XYZ file of C-alpha atoms in Angstrom:
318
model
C -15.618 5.392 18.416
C -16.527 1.883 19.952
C -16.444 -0.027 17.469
C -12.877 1.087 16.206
C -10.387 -1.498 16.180
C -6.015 -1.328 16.318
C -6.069 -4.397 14.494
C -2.071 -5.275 14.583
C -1.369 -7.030 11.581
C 2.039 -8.413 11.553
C 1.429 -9.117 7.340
C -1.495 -8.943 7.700
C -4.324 -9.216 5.336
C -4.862 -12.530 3.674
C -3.974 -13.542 -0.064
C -6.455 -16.756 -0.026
C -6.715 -17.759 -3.473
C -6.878 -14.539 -5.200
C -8.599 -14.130 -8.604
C -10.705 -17.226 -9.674
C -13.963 -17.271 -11.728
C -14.211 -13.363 -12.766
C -13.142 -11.570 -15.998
C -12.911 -8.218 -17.486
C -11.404 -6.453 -20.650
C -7.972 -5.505 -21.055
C -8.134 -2.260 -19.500
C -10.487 -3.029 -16.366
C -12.375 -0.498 -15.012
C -12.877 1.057 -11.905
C -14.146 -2.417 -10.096
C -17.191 -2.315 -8.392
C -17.869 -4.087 -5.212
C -19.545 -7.567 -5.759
C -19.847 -10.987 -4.410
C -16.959 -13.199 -6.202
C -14.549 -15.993 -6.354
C -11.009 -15.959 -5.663
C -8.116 -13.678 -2.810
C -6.798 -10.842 -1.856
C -3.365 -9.264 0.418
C -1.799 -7.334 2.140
C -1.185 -6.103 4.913
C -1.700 -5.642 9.232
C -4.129 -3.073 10.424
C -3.486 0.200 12.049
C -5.319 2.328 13.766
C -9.330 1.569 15.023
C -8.439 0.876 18.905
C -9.398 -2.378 20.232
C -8.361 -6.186 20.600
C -5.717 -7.618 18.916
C -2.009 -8.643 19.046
C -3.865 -11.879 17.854
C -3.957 -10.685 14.228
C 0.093 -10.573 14.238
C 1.137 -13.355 12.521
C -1.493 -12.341 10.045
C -2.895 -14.337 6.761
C -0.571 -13.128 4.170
C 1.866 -15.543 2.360
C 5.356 -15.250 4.111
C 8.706 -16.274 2.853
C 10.126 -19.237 4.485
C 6.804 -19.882 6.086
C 5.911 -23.240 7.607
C 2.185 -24.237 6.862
C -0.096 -24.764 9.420
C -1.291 -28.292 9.985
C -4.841 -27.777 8.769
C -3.556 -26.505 5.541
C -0.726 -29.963 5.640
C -2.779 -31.704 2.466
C -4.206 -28.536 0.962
C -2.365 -27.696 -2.549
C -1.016 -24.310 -2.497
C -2.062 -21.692 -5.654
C 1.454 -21.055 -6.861
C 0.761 -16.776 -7.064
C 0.140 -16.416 -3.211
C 1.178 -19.522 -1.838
C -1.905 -19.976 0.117
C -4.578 -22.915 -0.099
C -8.181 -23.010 -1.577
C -11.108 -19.915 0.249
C -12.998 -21.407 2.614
C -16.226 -19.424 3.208
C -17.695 -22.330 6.154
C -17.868 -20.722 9.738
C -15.253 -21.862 11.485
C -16.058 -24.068 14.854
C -16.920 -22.049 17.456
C -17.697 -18.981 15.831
C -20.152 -17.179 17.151
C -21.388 -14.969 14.603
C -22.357 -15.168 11.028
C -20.107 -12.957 9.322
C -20.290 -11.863 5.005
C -19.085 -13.853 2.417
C -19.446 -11.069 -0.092
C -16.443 -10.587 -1.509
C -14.493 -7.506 -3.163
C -13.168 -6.913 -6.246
C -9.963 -4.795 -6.644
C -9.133 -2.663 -8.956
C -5.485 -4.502 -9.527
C -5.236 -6.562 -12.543
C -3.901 -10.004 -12.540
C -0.589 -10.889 -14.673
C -2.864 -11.734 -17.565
C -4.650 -8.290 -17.844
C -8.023 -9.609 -18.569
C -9.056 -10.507 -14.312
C -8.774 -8.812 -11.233
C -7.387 -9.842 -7.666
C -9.916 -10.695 -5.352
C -10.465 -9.590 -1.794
C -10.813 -12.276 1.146
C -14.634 -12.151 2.382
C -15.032 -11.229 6.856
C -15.317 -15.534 6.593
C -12.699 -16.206 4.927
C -10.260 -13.811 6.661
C -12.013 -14.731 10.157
C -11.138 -18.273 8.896
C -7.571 -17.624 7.820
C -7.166 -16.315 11.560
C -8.966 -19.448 12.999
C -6.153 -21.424 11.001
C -3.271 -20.038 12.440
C -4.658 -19.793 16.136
C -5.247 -15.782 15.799
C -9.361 -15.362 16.237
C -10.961 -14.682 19.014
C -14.549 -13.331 19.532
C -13.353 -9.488 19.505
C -12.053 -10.510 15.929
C -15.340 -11.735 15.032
C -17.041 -8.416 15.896
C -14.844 -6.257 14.084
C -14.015 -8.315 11.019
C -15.682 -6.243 8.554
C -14.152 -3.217 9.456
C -10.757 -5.303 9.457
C -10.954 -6.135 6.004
C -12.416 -3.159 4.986
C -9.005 -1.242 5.871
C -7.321 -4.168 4.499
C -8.398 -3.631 0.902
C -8.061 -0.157 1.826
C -4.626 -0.218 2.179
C -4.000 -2.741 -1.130
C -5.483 -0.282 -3.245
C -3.393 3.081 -1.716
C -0.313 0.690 -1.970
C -1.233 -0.399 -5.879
C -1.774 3.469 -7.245
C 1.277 4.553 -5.436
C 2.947 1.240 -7.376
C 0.892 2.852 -10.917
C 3.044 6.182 -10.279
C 6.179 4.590 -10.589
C 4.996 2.698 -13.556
C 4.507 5.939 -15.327
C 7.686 6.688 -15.873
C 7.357 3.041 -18.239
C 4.150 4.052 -19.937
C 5.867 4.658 -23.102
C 6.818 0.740 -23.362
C 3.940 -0.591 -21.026
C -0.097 1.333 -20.376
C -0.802 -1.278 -18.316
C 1.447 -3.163 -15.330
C -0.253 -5.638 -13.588
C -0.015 -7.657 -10.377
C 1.710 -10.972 -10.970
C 2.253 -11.834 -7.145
C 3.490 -10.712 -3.860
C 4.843 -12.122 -0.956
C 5.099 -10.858 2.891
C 8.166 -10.485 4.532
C 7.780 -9.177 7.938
C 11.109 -10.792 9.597
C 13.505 -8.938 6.302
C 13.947 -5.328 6.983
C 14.862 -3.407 4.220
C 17.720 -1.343 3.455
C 15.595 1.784 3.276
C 13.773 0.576 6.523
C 17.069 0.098 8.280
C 18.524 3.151 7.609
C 15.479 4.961 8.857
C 15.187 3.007 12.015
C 19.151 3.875 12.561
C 18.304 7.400 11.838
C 14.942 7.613 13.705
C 14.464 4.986 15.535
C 11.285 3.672 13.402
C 11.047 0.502 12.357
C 8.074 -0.872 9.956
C 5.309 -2.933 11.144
C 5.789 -5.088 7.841
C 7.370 -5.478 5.013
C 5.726 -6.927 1.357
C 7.337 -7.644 -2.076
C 4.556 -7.131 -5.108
C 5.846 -8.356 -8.458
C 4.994 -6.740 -11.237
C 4.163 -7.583 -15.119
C 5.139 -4.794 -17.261
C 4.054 -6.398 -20.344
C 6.528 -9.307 -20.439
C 9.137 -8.295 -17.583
C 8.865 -8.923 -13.851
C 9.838 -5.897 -11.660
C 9.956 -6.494 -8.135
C 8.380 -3.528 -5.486
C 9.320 -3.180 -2.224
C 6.592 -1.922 0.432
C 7.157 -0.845 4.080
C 4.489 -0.268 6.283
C 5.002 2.294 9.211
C 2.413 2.878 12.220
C 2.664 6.661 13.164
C 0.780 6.609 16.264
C 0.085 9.690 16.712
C -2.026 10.371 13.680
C -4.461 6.784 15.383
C -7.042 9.227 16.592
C -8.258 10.678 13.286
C -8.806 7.229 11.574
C -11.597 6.103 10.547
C -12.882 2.728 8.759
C -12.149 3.390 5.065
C -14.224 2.787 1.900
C -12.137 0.919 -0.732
C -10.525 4.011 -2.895
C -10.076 6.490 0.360
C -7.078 7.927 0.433
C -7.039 9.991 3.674
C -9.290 7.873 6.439
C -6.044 5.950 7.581
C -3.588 8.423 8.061
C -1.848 6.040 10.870
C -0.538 4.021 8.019
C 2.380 5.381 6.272
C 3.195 2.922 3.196
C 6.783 3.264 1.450
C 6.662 1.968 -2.263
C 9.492 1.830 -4.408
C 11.387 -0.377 -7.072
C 13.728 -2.969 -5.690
C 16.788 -2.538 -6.501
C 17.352 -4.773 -8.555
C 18.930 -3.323 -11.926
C 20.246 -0.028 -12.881
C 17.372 0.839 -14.300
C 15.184 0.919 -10.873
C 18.464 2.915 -9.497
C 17.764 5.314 -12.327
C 14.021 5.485 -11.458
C 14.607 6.037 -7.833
C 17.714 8.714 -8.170
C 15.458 10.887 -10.773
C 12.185 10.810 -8.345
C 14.671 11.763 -5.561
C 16.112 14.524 -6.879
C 12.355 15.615 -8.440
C 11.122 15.245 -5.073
C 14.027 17.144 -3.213
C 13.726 20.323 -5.870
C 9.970 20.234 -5.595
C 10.474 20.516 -1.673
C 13.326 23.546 -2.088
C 10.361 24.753 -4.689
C 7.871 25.137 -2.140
C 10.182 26.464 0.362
C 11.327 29.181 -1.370
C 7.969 29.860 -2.326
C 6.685 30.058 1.161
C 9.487 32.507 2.050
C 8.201 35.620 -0.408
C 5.393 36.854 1.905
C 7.989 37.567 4.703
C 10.533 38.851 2.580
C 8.229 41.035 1.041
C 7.421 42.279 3.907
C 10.944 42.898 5.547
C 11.617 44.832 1.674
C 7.954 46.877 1.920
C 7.019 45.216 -1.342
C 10.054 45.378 -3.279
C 10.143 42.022 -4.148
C 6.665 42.237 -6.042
C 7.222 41.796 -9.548
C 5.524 42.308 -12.253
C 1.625 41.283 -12.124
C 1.353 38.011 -12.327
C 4.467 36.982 -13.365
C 5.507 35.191 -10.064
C 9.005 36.930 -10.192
C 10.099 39.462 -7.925
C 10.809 42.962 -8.776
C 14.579 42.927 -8.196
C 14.816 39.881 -9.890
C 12.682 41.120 -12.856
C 14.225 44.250 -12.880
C 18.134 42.985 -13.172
C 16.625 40.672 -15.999
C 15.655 43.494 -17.953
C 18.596 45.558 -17.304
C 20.844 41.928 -18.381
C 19.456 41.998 -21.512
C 19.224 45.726 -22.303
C 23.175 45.341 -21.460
C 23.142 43.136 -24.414
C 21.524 44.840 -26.988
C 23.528 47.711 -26.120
């Protein structure tokens, strides 16, 4: 496709001012996409070919960060350490980009309002800032953001299925804040790049509220190249347009509690994968045994099995 664009975004995806001047109820909806106040995050951009080792560097707050002279007097909103939208063109743009803006679907820390997602402007402008836009950019903004918020929302549900295992003390988690941290590579991250050779193309901590206590997530982003040609610019709940982007969610480490979360959905995982395995063995063994491994209609157990079952248990009530 021409217009598809490997935007590289080194954290990408810009948190400017996230959340202002919009409410909902305590259990928001499914949001809707509308023109608002406030941010949005995330991450770099993956997989539509074209321009850009100029979005590197990204728009996303990043620990330790320096601020960029334009930005010098600006005060900074304290949950993404990034100053005020701007939705003005920036000078010399040469296109008049949207200034619609998206809501998410991820509540803020106080339940009742959503995170915001950064207008084409305002992202264009967040590149402009840092010295990252270039006329390519300006053409393929829209799609840019588009996998952007993309990408937040994948990365918040995968977030909401850890948080089930909490639902019992807490319905609802929300977002509190987040912070980029493409230079820190993980533990996780550095064992797989020792193993494989992988490293991600950035790293992002999301804090979350579950009601009344802060639990830090850790998210690596991986780029699996191979998988670029079947993208496709997302719309905002799409799970399977961007399969370029791998994302890998999980509790920090941080107490024994997120140890315990992380050991019980490892070993859940590693049976459900033996699970499925064995499963996919019975047509050939079935085969190689003319059947004999059939068991009962239905039942899902094979004949021997069944059979030494019944003959167990007869040996008992003899």
């Amino acid at each position: 496709l021409r217009d598809r664009v490997d935007v590289r975004l080194g954290q990408a995806a810009a948190a400017l001012a996230m959340g202002q001047g919009f409410s909902a109820g305590a259990k928001p909806p499914d949001a809707p996409q509308v023109a608002a106040s406030g941010g949005g995050c995330p991450l770099r951009i993956s997989g539509l070919q074209a321009t850009t080792a100029a979005l590197q560097g990204g728009v996303c707050p990043v620990k330790g960060a320096a601020r960029a002279p334009a930005d010098a007097g600006a005060p900074l909103d304290p949950k993404n350490m990034m100053p005020a939208a701007n939705q003005m063109p920036a000078e010399g743009q040469t296109r008049v980009l949207p200034t619609t803006r998206v809501e998410s679907t991820i509540p803020q820390a106080d339940g009742s309002t959503r995170w915001v997602y950064p207008s084409p402007q305002m992202f264009f402008n967040a590149l402009t800032r840092k010295g990252k836009a270039t006329t390519d950019e300006e053409e393929h903004m829209e799609a840019v953001v588009a996998i952007h918020n993309n990408m937040n929302e994948r990365t918040w549900n995968a977030v909401l299925e850890w948080e089930k295992r909490h639902a019992n003390v807490c319905e609802y988690p929300t977002l509190a804040r987040f912070m980029g941290r493409p230079d820190d590579l993980s533990a996780e991250a550095r064992v797989r790049y020792w193993t494989t050779g992988q490293l991600p193309f950035d790293r992002h901590d999301w804090f979350v509220n579950r009601c009344g206590k802060e639990v830090r997530y850790i998210i690596d982003y991986y780029d699996l190249v191979d998988k670029q040609e079947a993208d496709k610019v997302p719309t905002l709940h799409d799970a399977t347009s961007m399969q370029s982007i791998e994302l890998v969610v999980r509790p920090a480490l941080d107490s024994f509690e997120a140890a315990s979360d992380r050991a019980q959905r490892s070993f859940a995982d590693s049976t459900s994968d033996l699970r499925a395995r064995a499963e996919a063995l019975v047509p050939s063994l079935q085969q190689l045994t003319g059947g004999a491994l059939a068991g009962p209609a239905g039942s899902g157990v094979p004949a021997a099995a069944a059979g030494g079952r019944a003959g167990g248990m007869a040996g008992l009530r003899e």
